[in-house]
Amino acid sequence: MSPLIGHTARVMNGAGNRITVLDLNDTDHTVTGDEARAIASFPQTSFDQLMVIHAPRVEGTAATIAIFNTDGSSAEACGNGTRCVGWHLEETQGIEQSRMVETAAGLLRIDREAAPLTYTVDMGTPKFGWQDIPLSEPFQDTRFIELHVGPADNPVLSSPAVASMGNPHAVFWVDDVNAIALDKIGPVLEYHPLFPERANISIAQVMDRQTLVMRTWERGAGLTLACGSAACAAAVCAARLRRTERTVTIHQPGGTLQIRWDDSDHVWMTGPVEHERDVELTDTIIAGLAA
């Protein structure tokens, strides 16, 4: 019998990004890709990202977080999911103004805001070097790289900015985010040879110097209603190109995030979380794909 049976999956969303939080603080079990895909395939526990909470390994942290995408692949970072983890830790460990958690992208700080169910996450520092994103070939200036979709003389998308927020991102600038068939273009670009670890693909529209509108095809999850790390990537890329200020409001189909790139090079993301339901894991759910 799987050690996951009997545990509670907390189904949430962060600005529309579908998040399931699974607290395994009381066990040393490591979730497999098959188990993650099984949980994702069950309608009541489906997710864009699964946030698995383990006991802390680093002194001063509240938890260690493993992150899975819908397809069972691992993710280094998930800002919306980290905010959901902040709510869960508040519910289970008591109210604290600030907590640190460990992820594959490093240590992230979660701050509880005065507004109900609103949290801020320090997403760390962005990386812009081609080898850090990573890309499969060198580009000296990653504010725009040579990549296009469609005819060379009239591309549908071209010259994205690229960055890492712990995971790889490509951001294309467009005049209308709703005019692009991201559901068709996204999967092709996710697996483009330029991205050896695949990439999150976003299209972003600059409304003014404080506002962006964007949509994202997430690596391993597909078209999602929101992506926190993609919002951070779009914000820092826009600021590097001087399209916006370093503090922006970003509107995504599922909700709105506030992103601030401070003078110490850290990126802060503020946004809401919503708890939808708790679901007890059963052998039927866990065996959904693993059998």
Short mmCIF file of C-alpha atoms in Angstrom, two decimals:
data_model
loop_
_atom_site.label_atom_id
_atom_site.label_comp_id
_atom_site.label_asym_id
_atom_site.label_seq_id
_atom_site.Cartn_x
_atom_site.Cartn_y
_atom_site.Cartn_z
CA MET A 1 0.00 0.00 0.00
CA SER A 2 1.32 3.43 -0.91
CA PRO A 3 2.38 5.56 2.09
CA LEU A 4 0.46 8.43 0.46
CA ILE A 5 -2.89 6.77 1.15
CA GLY A 6 -4.72 8.57 3.94
CA HIS A 7 -2.85 11.84 3.48
CA THR A 8 -4.84 14.97 2.66
CA ALA A 9 -4.37 16.81 -0.61
CA ARG A 10 -5.23 20.49 -0.20
CA VAL A 11 -6.57 21.80 -3.49
CA MET A 12 -5.97 25.53 -3.90
CA ASN A 13 -5.24 28.17 -6.48
CA GLY A 14 -2.92 31.14 -6.59
CA ALA A 15 -4.33 33.82 -8.90
CA GLY A 16 -5.98 31.00 -10.85
CA ASN A 17 -2.87 28.77 -11.02
CA ARG A 18 -4.15 25.34 -9.95
CA ILE A 19 -2.11 24.16 -6.96
CA THR A 20 -2.36 21.01 -4.85
CA VAL A 21 -0.45 20.99 -1.55
CA LEU A 22 0.54 17.64 -0.04
CA ASP A 23 2.09 17.68 3.43
CA LEU A 24 4.42 14.71 4.01
CA ASN A 25 6.11 16.20 7.03
CA ASP A 26 5.30 13.03 9.00
CA THR A 27 6.89 10.59 6.54
CA ASP A 28 10.15 10.16 4.67
CA HIS A 29 8.36 9.03 1.50
CA THR A 30 9.52 10.71 -1.71
CA VAL A 31 6.79 11.26 -4.27
CA THR A 32 7.50 9.71 -7.66
CA GLY A 33 6.63 11.14 -11.04
CA ASP A 34 4.04 8.39 -11.50
CA GLU A 35 2.38 9.25 -8.19
CA ALA A 36 2.30 12.94 -9.10
CA ARG A 37 0.72 12.16 -12.48
CA ALA A 38 -1.85 9.93 -10.78
CA ILE A 39 -2.87 12.73 -8.41
CA ALA A 40 -3.02 15.15 -11.34
CA SER A 41 -5.21 12.79 -13.37
CA PHE A 42 -7.91 12.55 -10.65
CA PRO A 43 -10.44 15.38 -11.22
CA GLN A 44 -10.76 16.37 -7.57
CA THR A 45 -7.00 16.69 -7.03
CA SER A 46 -5.85 17.86 -10.48
CA PHE A 47 -3.21 20.55 -10.55
CA ASP A 48 -0.84 22.64 -12.61
CA GLN A 49 1.74 22.18 -9.84
CA LEU A 50 1.92 19.83 -6.87
CA MET A 51 3.73 21.26 -3.85
CA VAL A 52 5.02 18.44 -1.62
CA ILE A 53 6.02 19.56 1.86
CA HIS A 54 8.82 17.69 3.64
CA ALA A 55 10.50 18.29 6.99
CA PRO A 56 13.05 21.12 6.92
CA ARG A 57 16.68 20.26 6.16
CA VAL A 58 18.14 23.72 6.61
CA GLU A 59 18.20 25.43 9.99
CA GLY A 60 15.84 28.36 10.12
CA THR A 61 13.47 27.05 7.42
CA ALA A 62 9.91 25.86 7.99
CA ALA A 63 9.85 23.17 5.29
CA THR A 64 11.52 21.65 2.26
CA ILE A 65 9.36 21.78 -0.87
CA ALA A 66 9.43 19.41 -3.85
CA ILE A 67 7.48 20.65 -6.87
CA PHE A 68 5.91 18.58 -9.66
CA ASN A 69 4.21 19.59 -12.90
CA THR A 70 1.11 17.94 -14.32
CA ASP A 71 3.17 15.53 -16.40
CA GLY A 72 5.10 14.30 -13.35
CA SER A 73 8.26 16.23 -14.15
CA SER A 74 10.01 18.21 -11.44
CA ALA A 75 9.97 22.01 -11.30
CA GLU A 76 12.51 24.17 -9.54
CA ALA A 77 10.22 27.06 -8.70
CA CYS A 78 6.52 27.93 -8.45
CA GLY A 79 5.67 31.31 -6.99
CA ASN A 80 1.90 30.85 -6.84
CA GLY A 81 2.37 27.44 -5.25
CA THR A 82 4.80 28.86 -2.70
CA ARG A 83 2.16 31.35 -1.58
CA CYS A 84 -0.27 28.44 -1.16
CA VAL A 85 2.34 26.66 0.95
CA GLY A 86 2.55 29.82 3.06
CA TRP A 87 -1.18 29.58 3.79
CA HIS A 88 -0.93 25.86 4.64
CA LEU A 89 1.99 26.44 7.02
CA GLU A 90 0.04 29.22 8.69
CA GLU A 91 -2.92 26.86 9.13
CA THR A 92 -0.84 23.98 10.50
CA GLN A 93 2.03 25.71 12.32
CA GLY A 94 0.31 28.88 13.50
CA ILE A 95 0.45 32.47 12.33
CA GLU A 96 3.87 33.94 11.68
CA GLN A 97 4.67 37.10 9.75
CA SER A 98 7.49 35.48 7.79
CA ARG A 99 8.77 31.98 6.95
CA MET A 100 11.62 30.56 4.91
CA VAL A 101 11.22 27.42 2.81
CA GLU A 102 13.77 25.46 0.81
CA THR A 103 13.17 24.65 -2.87
CA ALA A 104 15.34 23.43 -5.72
CA ALA A 105 15.66 27.10 -6.70
CA GLY A 106 17.04 28.00 -3.26
CA LEU A 107 15.64 29.46 -0.07
CA LEU A 108 12.45 31.49 -0.53
CA ARG A 109 10.89 33.80 2.03
CA ILE A 110 7.11 33.97 2.41
CA ASP A 111 5.58 37.03 4.10
CA ARG A 112 2.01 37.20 5.31
CA GLU A 113 0.28 40.42 4.25
CA ALA A 114 -2.40 42.33 6.13
CA ALA A 115 -4.95 41.67 3.38
CA PRO A 116 -6.75 38.33 3.87
CA LEU A 117 -5.22 35.34 2.05
CA THR A 118 -2.52 37.50 0.48
CA TYR A 119 1.17 36.59 0.62
CA THR A 120 4.46 37.92 -0.70
CA VAL A 121 7.27 35.62 -1.81
CA ASP A 122 10.90 36.60 -2.25
CA MET A 123 11.57 34.75 -5.49
CA GLY A 124 15.31 35.37 -5.33
CA THR A 125 17.50 36.90 -8.02
CA PRO A 126 16.97 36.49 -11.76
CA LYS A 127 19.70 35.08 -13.98
CA PHE A 128 20.31 36.30 -17.49
CA GLY A 129 23.45 34.50 -18.62
CA TRP A 130 22.73 32.10 -21.49
CA GLN A 131 24.40 29.22 -19.67
CA ASP A 132 22.39 29.90 -16.48
CA ILE A 133 18.94 29.86 -18.11
CA PRO A 134 20.12 27.52 -19.77
CA LEU A 135 20.28 27.87 -23.56
CA SER A 136 21.92 25.36 -25.85
CA GLU A 137 24.05 27.99 -27.59
CA PRO A 138 25.61 31.28 -26.51
CA PHE A 139 23.80 34.62 -26.73
CA GLN A 140 25.68 37.59 -25.36
CA ASP A 141 22.52 39.68 -24.99
CA THR A 142 19.56 37.77 -23.61
CA ARG A 143 17.26 40.79 -23.63
CA PHE A 144 16.32 39.42 -27.08
CA ILE A 145 17.53 36.27 -28.78
CA GLU A 146 17.24 35.01 -32.33
CA LEU A 147 14.12 32.87 -32.34
CA HIS A 148 10.95 33.28 -34.35
CA VAL A 149 7.71 31.48 -35.16
CA GLY A 150 6.30 31.68 -38.67
CA PRO A 151 7.76 33.17 -41.88
CA ALA A 152 11.07 34.96 -41.41
CA ASP A 153 9.75 38.09 -43.17
CA ASN A 154 6.52 38.15 -41.18
CA PRO A 155 6.87 36.10 -37.97
CA VAL A 156 3.99 35.49 -35.59
CA LEU A 157 6.42 35.74 -32.67
CA SER A 158 10.05 36.81 -32.62
CA SER A 159 13.02 37.94 -30.52
CA PRO A 160 11.99 36.81 -27.03
CA ALA A 161 13.70 37.92 -23.87
CA VAL A 162 14.97 34.98 -21.81
CA ALA A 163 15.72 34.62 -18.11
CA SER A 164 15.81 32.14 -15.28
CA MET A 165 13.75 32.56 -12.13
CA GLY A 166 15.03 29.21 -10.90
CA ASN A 167 13.40 27.73 -14.01
CA PRO A 168 13.80 28.80 -17.66
CA HIS A 169 11.54 31.40 -19.27
CA ALA A 170 11.12 32.94 -22.71
CA VAL A 171 8.97 36.07 -23.01
CA PHE A 172 7.67 37.30 -26.38
CA TRP A 173 6.34 40.87 -26.67
CA VAL A 174 3.05 41.20 -28.54
CA ASP A 175 0.42 43.83 -29.28
CA ASP A 176 -2.48 41.60 -28.22
CA VAL A 177 -2.06 38.52 -26.01
CA ASN A 178 -5.45 37.21 -27.13
CA ALA A 179 -4.50 37.21 -30.80
CA ILE A 180 -1.85 34.47 -30.38
CA ALA A 181 -2.73 30.76 -30.46
CA LEU A 182 -0.50 29.97 -27.50
CA ASP A 183 -2.11 26.55 -27.08
CA LYS A 184 -0.63 25.57 -30.45
CA ILE A 185 2.64 27.53 -30.39
CA GLY A 186 3.48 26.87 -26.74
CA PRO A 187 4.16 23.11 -26.94
CA VAL A 188 6.43 23.56 -29.95
CA LEU A 189 8.50 26.27 -28.28
CA GLU A 190 8.62 24.46 -24.93
CA TYR A 191 10.65 21.71 -26.62
CA HIS A 192 12.65 23.96 -28.96
CA PRO A 193 16.30 22.82 -29.27
CA LEU A 194 17.45 26.16 -27.82
CA PHE A 195 16.01 25.06 -24.45
CA PRO A 196 17.80 21.89 -23.26
CA GLU A 197 15.69 21.79 -20.08
CA ARG A 198 12.54 22.92 -21.92
CA ALA A 199 11.12 26.36 -21.12
CA ASN A 200 8.07 28.24 -19.93
CA ILE A 201 6.74 30.25 -22.87
CA SER A 202 4.97 33.57 -22.24
CA ILE A 203 3.45 36.28 -24.39
CA ALA A 204 3.29 39.70 -22.78
CA GLN A 205 1.62 42.97 -23.71
CA VAL A 206 2.84 46.27 -22.25
CA MET A 207 -0.16 48.41 -21.32
CA ASP A 208 1.83 51.22 -19.68
CA ARG A 209 5.00 51.57 -17.63
CA GLN A 210 3.38 49.99 -14.59
CA THR A 211 1.19 47.32 -16.20
CA LEU A 212 1.59 44.12 -18.20
CA VAL A 213 -0.96 41.63 -19.49
CA MET A 214 0.33 38.12 -20.16
CA ARG A 215 -0.46 34.48 -20.84
CA THR A 216 1.81 31.49 -20.26
CA TRP A 217 2.35 28.00 -21.59
CA GLU A 218 3.98 26.28 -18.62
CA ARG A 219 6.67 23.66 -19.06
CA GLY A 220 5.16 20.32 -18.07
CA ALA A 221 1.69 21.74 -17.38
CA GLY A 222 0.47 23.43 -20.56
CA LEU A 223 -1.70 26.52 -20.85
CA THR A 224 -2.41 27.80 -17.33
CA LEU A 225 -4.46 30.63 -15.91
CA ALA A 226 -1.43 32.08 -14.12
CA CYS A 227 2.26 31.45 -13.55
CA GLY A 228 4.09 33.27 -10.78
CA SER A 229 7.66 32.67 -11.92
CA ALA A 230 6.67 33.65 -15.48
CA ALA A 231 5.22 36.90 -14.15
CA CYS A 232 8.52 37.57 -12.38
CA ALA A 233 10.46 36.77 -15.55
CA ALA A 234 8.25 39.07 -17.65
CA ALA A 235 8.64 41.88 -15.12
CA VAL A 236 12.43 41.76 -15.00
CA CYS A 237 12.73 41.34 -18.78
CA ALA A 238 10.44 44.32 -19.38
CA ALA A 239 12.46 46.43 -16.95
CA ARG A 240 15.76 45.40 -18.61
CA LEU A 241 14.36 46.60 -21.93
CA ARG A 242 13.11 49.82 -20.26
CA ARG A 243 9.57 49.03 -21.32
CA THR A 244 8.35 49.34 -17.73
CA GLU A 245 9.40 50.45 -14.27
CA ARG A 246 10.79 47.89 -11.81
CA THR A 247 7.45 47.58 -9.98
CA VAL A 248 4.53 46.41 -12.10
CA THR A 249 1.04 44.98 -11.91
CA ILE A 250 0.66 41.87 -14.05
CA HIS A 251 -2.75 40.69 -15.20
CA GLN A 252 -3.11 37.02 -16.15
CA PRO A 253 -6.29 35.17 -17.12
CA GLY A 254 -6.75 33.83 -13.58
CA GLY A 255 -5.81 36.87 -11.54
CA THR A 256 -3.43 39.71 -10.79
CA LEU A 257 0.05 39.77 -9.26
CA GLN A 258 2.24 42.61 -8.05
CA ILE A 259 5.93 42.19 -8.95
CA ARG A 260 8.75 44.32 -7.55
CA TRP A 261 12.41 43.99 -8.61
CA ASP A 262 14.27 45.73 -5.81
CA ASP A 263 17.68 47.43 -5.73
CA SER A 264 19.27 44.34 -4.15
CA ASP A 265 18.28 42.35 -7.28
CA HIS A 266 15.59 40.33 -5.50
CA VAL A 267 12.19 39.83 -7.11
CA TRP A 268 9.15 40.05 -4.82
CA MET A 269 5.76 38.67 -5.85
CA THR A 270 2.53 39.54 -4.03
CA GLY A 271 -0.80 37.89 -4.73
CA PRO A 272 -3.82 35.99 -3.43
CA VAL A 273 -4.42 32.35 -2.59
CA GLU A 274 -7.69 30.48 -2.37
CA HIS A 275 -8.39 27.18 -0.61
CA GLU A 276 -10.94 25.16 -2.56
CA ARG A 277 -11.22 21.77 -0.86
CA ASP A 278 -9.41 18.98 1.00
CA VAL A 279 -9.34 15.50 -0.53
CA GLU A 280 -8.14 12.35 1.23
CA LEU A 281 -5.86 10.30 -1.00
CA THR A 282 -7.11 6.76 -1.62
CA ASP A 283 -5.67 3.72 -3.35
CA THR A 284 -8.00 4.50 -6.28
CA ILE A 285 -6.40 7.91 -6.77
CA ILE A 286 -2.80 6.76 -6.31
CA ALA A 287 -3.28 3.79 -8.63
CA GLY A 288 -4.78 6.03 -11.33
CA LEU A 289 -1.67 6.05 -13.50
CA ALA A 290 0.84 4.00 -11.56
CA ALA A 291 -0.92 0.66 -12.08
#
